[in-house]
Each structure stands twice: as C-alpha cells, then as structure tokens.
Short mmCIF file of C-alpha atoms in Angstrom, two decimals:
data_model
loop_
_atom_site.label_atom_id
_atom_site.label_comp_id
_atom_site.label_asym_id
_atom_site.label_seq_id
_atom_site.Cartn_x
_atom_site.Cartn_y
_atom_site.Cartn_z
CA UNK A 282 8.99 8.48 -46.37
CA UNK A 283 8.40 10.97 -43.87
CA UNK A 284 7.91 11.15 -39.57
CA UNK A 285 4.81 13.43 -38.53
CA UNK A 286 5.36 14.66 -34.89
CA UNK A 287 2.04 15.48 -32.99
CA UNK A 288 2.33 17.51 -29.91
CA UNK A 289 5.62 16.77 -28.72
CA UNK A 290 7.25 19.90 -29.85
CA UNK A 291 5.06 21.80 -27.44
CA UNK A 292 6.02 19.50 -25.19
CA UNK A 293 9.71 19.00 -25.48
CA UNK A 294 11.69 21.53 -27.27
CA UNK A 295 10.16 23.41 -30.35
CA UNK A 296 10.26 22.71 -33.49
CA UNK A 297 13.78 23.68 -35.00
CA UNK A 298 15.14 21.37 -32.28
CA UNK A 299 13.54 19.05 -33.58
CA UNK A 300 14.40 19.15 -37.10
CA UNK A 301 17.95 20.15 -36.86
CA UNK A 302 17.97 16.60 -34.03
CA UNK A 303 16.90 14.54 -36.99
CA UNK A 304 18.74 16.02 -40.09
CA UNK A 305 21.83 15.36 -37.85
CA UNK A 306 21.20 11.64 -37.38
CA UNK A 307 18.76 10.86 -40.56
CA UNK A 308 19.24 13.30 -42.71
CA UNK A 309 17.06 11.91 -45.39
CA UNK A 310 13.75 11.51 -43.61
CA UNK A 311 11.96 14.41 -44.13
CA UNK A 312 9.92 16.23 -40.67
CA UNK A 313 6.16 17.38 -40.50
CA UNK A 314 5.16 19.34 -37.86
CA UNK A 315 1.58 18.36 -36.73
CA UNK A 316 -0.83 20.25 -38.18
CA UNK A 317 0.92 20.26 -41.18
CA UNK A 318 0.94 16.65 -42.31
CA UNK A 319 1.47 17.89 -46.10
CA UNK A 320 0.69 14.54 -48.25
CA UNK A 321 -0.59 11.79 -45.68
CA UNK A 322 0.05 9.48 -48.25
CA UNK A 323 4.22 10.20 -47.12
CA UNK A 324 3.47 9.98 -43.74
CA UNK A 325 5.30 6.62 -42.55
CA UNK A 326 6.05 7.38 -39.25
CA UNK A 327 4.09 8.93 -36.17
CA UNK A 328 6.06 10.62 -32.77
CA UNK A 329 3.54 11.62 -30.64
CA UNK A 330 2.11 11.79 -26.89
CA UNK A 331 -0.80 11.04 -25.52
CA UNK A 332 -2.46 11.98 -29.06
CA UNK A 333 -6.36 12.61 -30.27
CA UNK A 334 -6.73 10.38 -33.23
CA UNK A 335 -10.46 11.24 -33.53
CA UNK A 336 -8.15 14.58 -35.21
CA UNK A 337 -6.05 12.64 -37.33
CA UNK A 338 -6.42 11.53 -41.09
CA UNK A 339 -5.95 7.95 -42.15
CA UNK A 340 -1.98 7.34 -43.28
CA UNK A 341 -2.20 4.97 -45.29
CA UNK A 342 1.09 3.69 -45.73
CA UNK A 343 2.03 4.18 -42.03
CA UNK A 344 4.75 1.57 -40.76
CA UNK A 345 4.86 2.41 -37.37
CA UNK A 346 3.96 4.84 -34.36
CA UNK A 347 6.27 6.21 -31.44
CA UNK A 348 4.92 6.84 -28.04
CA UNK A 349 6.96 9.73 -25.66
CA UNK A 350 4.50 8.59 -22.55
CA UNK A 351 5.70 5.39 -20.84
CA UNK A 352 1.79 4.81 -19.88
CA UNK A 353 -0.09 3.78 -23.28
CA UNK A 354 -3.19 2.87 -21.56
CA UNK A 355 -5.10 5.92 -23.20
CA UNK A 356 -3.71 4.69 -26.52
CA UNK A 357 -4.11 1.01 -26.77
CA UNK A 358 -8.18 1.09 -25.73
CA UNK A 359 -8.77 4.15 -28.80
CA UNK A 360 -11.09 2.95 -31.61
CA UNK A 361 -9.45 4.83 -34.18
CA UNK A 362 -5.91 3.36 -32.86
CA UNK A 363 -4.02 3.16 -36.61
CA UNK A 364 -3.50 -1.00 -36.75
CA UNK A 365 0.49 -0.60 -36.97
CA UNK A 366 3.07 -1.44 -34.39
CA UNK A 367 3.42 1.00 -31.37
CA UNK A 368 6.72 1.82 -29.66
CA UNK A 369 8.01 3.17 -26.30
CA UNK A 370 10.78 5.74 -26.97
CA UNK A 371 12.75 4.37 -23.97
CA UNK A 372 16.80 3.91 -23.56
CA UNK A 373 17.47 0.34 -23.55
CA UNK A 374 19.51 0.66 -20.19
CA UNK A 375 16.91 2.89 -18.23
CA UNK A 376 16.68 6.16 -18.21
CA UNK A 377 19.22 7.48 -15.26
CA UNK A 378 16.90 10.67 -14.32
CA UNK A 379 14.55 7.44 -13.57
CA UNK A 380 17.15 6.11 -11.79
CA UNK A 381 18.29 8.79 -9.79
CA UNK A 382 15.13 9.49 -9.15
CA UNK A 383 13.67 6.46 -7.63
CA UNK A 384 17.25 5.96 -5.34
CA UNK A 385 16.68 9.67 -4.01
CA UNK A 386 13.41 8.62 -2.40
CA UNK A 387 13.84 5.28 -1.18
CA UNK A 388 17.50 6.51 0.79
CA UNK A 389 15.31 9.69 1.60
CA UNK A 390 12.44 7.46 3.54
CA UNK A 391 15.44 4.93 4.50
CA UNK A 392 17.31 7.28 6.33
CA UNK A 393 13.69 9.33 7.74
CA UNK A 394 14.78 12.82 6.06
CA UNK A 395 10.87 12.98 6.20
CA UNK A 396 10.92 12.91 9.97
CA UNK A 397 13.99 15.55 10.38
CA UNK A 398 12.43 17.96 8.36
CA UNK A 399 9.48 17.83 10.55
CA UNK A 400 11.70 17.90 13.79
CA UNK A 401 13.47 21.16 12.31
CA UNK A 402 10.48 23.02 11.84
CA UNK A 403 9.64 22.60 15.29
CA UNK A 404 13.23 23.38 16.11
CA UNK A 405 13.88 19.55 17.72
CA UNK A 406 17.31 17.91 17.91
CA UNK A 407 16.21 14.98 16.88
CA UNK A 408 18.28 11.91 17.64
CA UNK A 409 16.67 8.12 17.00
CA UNK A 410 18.02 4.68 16.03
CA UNK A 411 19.11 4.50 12.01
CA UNK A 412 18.63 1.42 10.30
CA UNK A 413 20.89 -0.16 8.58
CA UNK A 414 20.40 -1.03 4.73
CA UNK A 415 20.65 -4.31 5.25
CA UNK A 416 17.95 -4.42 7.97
CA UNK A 417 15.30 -2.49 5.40
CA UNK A 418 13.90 -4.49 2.26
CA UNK A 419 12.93 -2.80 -0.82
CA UNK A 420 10.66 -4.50 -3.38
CA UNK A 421 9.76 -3.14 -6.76
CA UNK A 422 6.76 -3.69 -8.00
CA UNK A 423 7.22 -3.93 -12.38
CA UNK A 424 10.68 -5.02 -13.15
CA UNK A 425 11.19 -3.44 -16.89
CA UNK A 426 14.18 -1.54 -17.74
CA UNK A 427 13.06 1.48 -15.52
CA UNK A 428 13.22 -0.70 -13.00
CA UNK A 429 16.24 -3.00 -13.24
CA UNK A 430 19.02 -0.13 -12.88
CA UNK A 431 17.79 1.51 -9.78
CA UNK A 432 17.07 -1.74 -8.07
CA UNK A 433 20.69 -2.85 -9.13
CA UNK A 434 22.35 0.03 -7.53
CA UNK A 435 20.39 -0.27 -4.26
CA UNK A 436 21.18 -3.58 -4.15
CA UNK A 437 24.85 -2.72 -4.34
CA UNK A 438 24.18 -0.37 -1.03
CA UNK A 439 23.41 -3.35 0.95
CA UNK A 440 19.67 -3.41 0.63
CA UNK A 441 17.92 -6.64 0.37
CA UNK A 442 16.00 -6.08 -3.29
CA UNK A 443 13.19 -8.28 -5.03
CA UNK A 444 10.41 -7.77 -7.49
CA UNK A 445 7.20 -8.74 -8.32
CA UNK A 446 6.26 -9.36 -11.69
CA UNK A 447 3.02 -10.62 -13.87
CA UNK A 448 4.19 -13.61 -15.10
CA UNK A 449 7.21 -16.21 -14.52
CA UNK A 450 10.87 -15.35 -15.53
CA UNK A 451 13.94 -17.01 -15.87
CA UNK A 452 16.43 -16.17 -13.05
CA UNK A 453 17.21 -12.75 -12.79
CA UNK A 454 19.70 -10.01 -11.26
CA UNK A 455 17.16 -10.05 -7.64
CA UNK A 456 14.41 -12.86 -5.99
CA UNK A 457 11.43 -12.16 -8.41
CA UNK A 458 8.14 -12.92 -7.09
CA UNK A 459 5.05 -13.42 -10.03
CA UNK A 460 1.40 -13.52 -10.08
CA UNK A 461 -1.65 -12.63 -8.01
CA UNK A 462 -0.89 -15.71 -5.70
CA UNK A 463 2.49 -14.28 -4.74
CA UNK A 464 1.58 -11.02 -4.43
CA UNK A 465 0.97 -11.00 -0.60
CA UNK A 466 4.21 -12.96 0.21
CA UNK A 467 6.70 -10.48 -1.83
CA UNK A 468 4.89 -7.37 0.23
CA UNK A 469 4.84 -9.31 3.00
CA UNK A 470 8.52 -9.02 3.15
CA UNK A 471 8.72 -5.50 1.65
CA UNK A 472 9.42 -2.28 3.76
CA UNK A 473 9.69 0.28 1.11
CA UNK A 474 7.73 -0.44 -1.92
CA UNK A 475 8.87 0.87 -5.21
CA UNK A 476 5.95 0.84 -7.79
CA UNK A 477 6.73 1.16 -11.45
CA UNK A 478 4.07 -1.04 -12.91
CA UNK A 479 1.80 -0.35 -16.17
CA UNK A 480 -1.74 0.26 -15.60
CA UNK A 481 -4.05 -2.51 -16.41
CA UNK A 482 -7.45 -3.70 -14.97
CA UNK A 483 -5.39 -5.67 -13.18
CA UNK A 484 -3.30 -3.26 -11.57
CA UNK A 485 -5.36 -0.12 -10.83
CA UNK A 486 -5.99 -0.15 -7.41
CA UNK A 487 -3.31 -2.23 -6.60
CA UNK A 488 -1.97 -0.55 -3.25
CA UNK A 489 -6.18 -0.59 -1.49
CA UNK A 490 -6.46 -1.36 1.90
CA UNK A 491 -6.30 -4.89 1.51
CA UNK A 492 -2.65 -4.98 0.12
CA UNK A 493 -1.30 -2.18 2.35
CA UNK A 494 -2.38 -4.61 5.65
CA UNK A 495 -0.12 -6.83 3.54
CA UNK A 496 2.72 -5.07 4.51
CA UNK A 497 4.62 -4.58 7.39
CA UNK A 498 3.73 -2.00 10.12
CA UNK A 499 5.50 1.28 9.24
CA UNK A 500 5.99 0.25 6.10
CA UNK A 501 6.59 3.12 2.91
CA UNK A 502 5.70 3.55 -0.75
CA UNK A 503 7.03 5.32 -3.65
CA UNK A 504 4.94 5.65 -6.73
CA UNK A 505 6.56 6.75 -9.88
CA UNK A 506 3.98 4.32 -11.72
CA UNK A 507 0.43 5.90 -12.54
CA UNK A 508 -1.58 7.68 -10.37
CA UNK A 509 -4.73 5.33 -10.69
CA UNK A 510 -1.92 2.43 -8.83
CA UNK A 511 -3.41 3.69 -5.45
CA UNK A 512 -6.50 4.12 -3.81
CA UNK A 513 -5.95 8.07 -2.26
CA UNK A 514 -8.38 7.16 0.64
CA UNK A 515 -7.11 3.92 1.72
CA UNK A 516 -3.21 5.33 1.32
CA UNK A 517 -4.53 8.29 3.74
CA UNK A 518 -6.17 5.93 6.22
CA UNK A 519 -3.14 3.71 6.34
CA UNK A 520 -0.95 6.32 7.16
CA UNK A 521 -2.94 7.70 9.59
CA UNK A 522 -3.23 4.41 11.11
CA UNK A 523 0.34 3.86 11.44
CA UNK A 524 0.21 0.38 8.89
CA UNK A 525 2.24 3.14 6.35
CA UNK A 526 4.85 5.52 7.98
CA UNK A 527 5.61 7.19 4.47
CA UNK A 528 4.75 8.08 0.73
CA UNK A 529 6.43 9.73 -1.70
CA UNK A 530 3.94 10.06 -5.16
CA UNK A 531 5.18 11.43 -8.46
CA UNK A 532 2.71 10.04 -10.50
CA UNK A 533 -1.43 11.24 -9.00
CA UNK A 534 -4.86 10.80 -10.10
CA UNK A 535 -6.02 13.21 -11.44
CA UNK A 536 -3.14 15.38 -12.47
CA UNK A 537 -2.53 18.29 -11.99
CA UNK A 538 -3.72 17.04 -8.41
CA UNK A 539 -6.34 19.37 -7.29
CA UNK A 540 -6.36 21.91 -4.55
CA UNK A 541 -8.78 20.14 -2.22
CA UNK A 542 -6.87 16.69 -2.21
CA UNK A 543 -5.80 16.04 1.74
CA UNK A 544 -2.89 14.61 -0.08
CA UNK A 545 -1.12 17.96 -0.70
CA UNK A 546 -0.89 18.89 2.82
CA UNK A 547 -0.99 15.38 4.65
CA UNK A 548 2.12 15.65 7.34
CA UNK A 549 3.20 11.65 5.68
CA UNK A 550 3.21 12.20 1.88
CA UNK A 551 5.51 13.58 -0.39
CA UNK A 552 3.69 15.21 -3.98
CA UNK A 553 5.82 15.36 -6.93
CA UNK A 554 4.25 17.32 -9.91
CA UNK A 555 4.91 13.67 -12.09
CA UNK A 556 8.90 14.71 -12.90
CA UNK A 557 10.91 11.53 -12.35
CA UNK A 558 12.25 11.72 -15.63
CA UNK A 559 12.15 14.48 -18.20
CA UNK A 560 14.21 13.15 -21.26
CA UNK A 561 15.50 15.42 -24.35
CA UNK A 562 15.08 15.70 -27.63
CA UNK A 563 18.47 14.53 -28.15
CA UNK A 564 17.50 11.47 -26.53
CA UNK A 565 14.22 10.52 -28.14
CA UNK A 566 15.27 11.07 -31.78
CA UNK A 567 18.34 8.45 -30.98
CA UNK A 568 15.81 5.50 -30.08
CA UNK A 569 13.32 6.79 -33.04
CA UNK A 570 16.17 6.76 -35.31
CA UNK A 571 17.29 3.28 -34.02
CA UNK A 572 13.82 1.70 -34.45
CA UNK A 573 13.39 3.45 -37.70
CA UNK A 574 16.69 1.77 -39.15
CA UNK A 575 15.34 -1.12 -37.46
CA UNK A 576 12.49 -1.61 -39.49
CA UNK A 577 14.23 -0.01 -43.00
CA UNK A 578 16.16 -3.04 -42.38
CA UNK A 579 13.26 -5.60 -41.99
CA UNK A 580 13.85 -5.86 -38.52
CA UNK A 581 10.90 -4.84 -35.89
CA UNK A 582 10.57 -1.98 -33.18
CA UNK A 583 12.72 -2.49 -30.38
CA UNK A 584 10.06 -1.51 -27.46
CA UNK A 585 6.82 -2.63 -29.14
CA UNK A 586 4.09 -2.65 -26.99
CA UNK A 587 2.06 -5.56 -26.93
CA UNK A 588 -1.21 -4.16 -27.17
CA UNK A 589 -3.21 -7.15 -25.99
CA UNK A 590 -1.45 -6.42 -22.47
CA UNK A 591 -1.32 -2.69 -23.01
CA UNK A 592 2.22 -1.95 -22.28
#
C-alpha cells in the first residue's frame, strides 16, 4: 500500500512536509512523490489537484483518489478518469478561513465599507442611514458544509438567512428553498447573495441578467463559488444600472483574471485573487488519513463525490 501525491507539494508545502505530516499520523503507508510513482502496482491511493491523467500510468490496484480543489468539474468529465471513488479533502465542520471569509464580505457590503472607502478618497465625511441586520436578508446559494457555518453565525447576528438548494431536504438550521421553480422566489427575497454552489450545466451562468432582475434593487453578491457562476457582462450592466449596488468575487473566469477585464477597475466590484480559504498540510493529511482508515476498515470515503452530479 502506498499514497502517490501529484502536484500538491508544489502547491502546498514541499515535500518533507509532507512526508514527515503522514509518518506522524500513518506511519506505515509509505509516500511517492509524483513523478516518482516507483511500482504502480503499490500505488493505492492518489492526493492530487486539478491533475493531467492523460500523464498518468494505469494503478491497477488503486482504491481511491483525493481531490485538494473543492471544484471537480475538470475531473469528473476526463476520459481517462481512474473508475475508483473520488473524495473532497474537506473538514467535516467547514473550513473556518471559509467561514471567516464569507462573514467578512457580507458585514463589509452590509455595513457599505465599499461606499466609505470611496467617500475617503475623495476626502467626504460621509454620514447616511445604516441598516440594521435584521432589515437586510442574506441567502446562500449551495448549502454544503462550506456553507452551513457561516450562514449559522450570521444568522446569530440578527440577519434573516435562507438557502437555495438542488433538490428537497428535510428541515434544516435556515428556510431552504429547492429547485429551478423556486429559484426566483428565494432571490426574490435576497439582498446579499452568497454563492457557494458547484458548477454544473445547470449552474454556470446562474447570476445572467435574467436572475439578477430577480433580485431586489440595490441588491449585492458575493461569489466564492466558481468563476463561470456569473455572466461578467450582465454583472457589469447590472451594476451600472443600479439593479446590483455591490460585488465582491473571489472565484473569476478565467483566472488569473486578465488585465483588460473592466472588472478589475469597476468603482462596484471587489477582485479577490480566489483566496477564501488556503488550508495546510496539517489539515489535509488529517481527512486523507481519516478516509484512508475509513476504507482499511471496509467503510467508504467520507466526502465522495457523486460523479453523476459532479460534486
């Protein structure tokens, strides 16, 4: 038995980190170091992101893979996609940089920081109404773990939180809207709009001109999903029209966002070089190590993706 790790030690860490992580939690699985793979025939394991398997040998006793990338959408349409289960590496609570994260921007555009900083550089005491938290909905848009701790804590600040899922769930922490029929009813009622959705066919493009005139007039978005969620054009002419007062964007299409995009200097739009969350090493060999005991002990992956939906 052995774990191959492609790419990620470039990525995150180096390679002794790496190692030394793993010998300290599992010290008998041995660690290759991508391109040397040694015997592929040992090779049970894969830790990888965003990986070019037109490179990669067969395995042919590989259990199971581990993705660092939240978005597998690159992964789960490859031809040469090993047929083994494929897990998320992600903290069953949420990851709290997430967390922090997505609460920094929406009290940010809550409380118009936007709109100061733009009154200081034109040296304006600037003095309007604030609005209170409960007077200023916030809907997310996904509601996975990422989701569920952020929205918690802004619910426990007063603001009125929901979500709007894919399919039907049972009753859960906020109002959860589900479905491409209640779609325009949950942003209907949503001033700031968290989006932390997969990308599908069905959800690239999501936030178009046709679901931002959804939404109510001054209404603001913060997208820590994938950059392909919104339509650059339409987000621009929205906020130029006044429909959108705000957006904050960590995640862009294509990234690194080029020089020419009007979103890098539009006066209404925040660009984040895609750094909501940055976990360690530390962190990523605990939930390998976890799934790998997991499925030493016949059990299964605990974040599989389900490859049909492609997340």
């Amino acid at each position: 038995m052995a774990l191959l790790i492609i790419e990620l030690h470039k990525r995150i860490g180096n390679a002794k980190e790496w190692r030394d992580t793993f010998k300290a939690q599992i010290p008998e699985l041995p660690i290759r170091i991508w391109p040397d793979a040694g015997e592929v025939k040992d090779i049970e394991y894969l830790a990888f992101m965003h990986p070019d398997f037109n490179a990669l040998p067969a395995f042919p006793n590989l259990k199971a893979m581990f993705s660092r990338a939240a978005g597998v959408d690159d992964i789960v349409k490859h031809p040469k996609l090993p047929k083994v289960p494929l897990g998320k590496v992600e903290p069953p609570g949420g990851d709290p940089m997430m967390t922090e994260y997505v609460v920094m921007h929406v009290l940010r555009l809550h409380r118009d920081v936007p709109g100061y900083q733009a009154a200081q550089a034109n040296r304006e005491w600037r003095r309007v109404p604030i609005a209170r938290p409960e007077h200023r909905r916030v809907g997310f848009l996904g509601f996975g773990m990422m989701a569920k701790a952020p929205a918690l804590i802004l619910k426990s600040l007063g603001f009125p939180v929901s979500a709007w899922v894919r399919s039907p769930r049972q009753a859960a922490e906020v109002p959860i809207f589900h479905g491409p029929d209640q779609l325009e009813p949950f942003l209907h009622q949503t001033d700031i709009a968290v989006c932390l959705l997969p990308l599908t066919a069905q959800t690239e493009g999501i936030f178009c001109a046709r679901t931002f005139a959804m939404m109510p007039k001054g209404a603001m978005l913060v997208n820590v999903g994938r950059g392909r969620h919104v339509v650059d054009k339409d987000l621009i002419a929205a906020l130029d029209s006044g429909q959108l007062s705000y957006a904050a964007l960590d995640a862009l299409w294509p990234e690194p966002l080029p020089p020419e995009s009007p979103l890098w200097l539009h006066p209404k739009v925040t660009v984040m070089p895609h750094i909501a969350r940055r976990p360690t090493v530390a962190q990523l060999v605990t939930e390998m190590v976890a799934n790998i005991k997991s499925i030493e002990a016949g059990g299964r992956l605990l974040e599989e993706v389900d490859l049909a939906l492609g997340y």
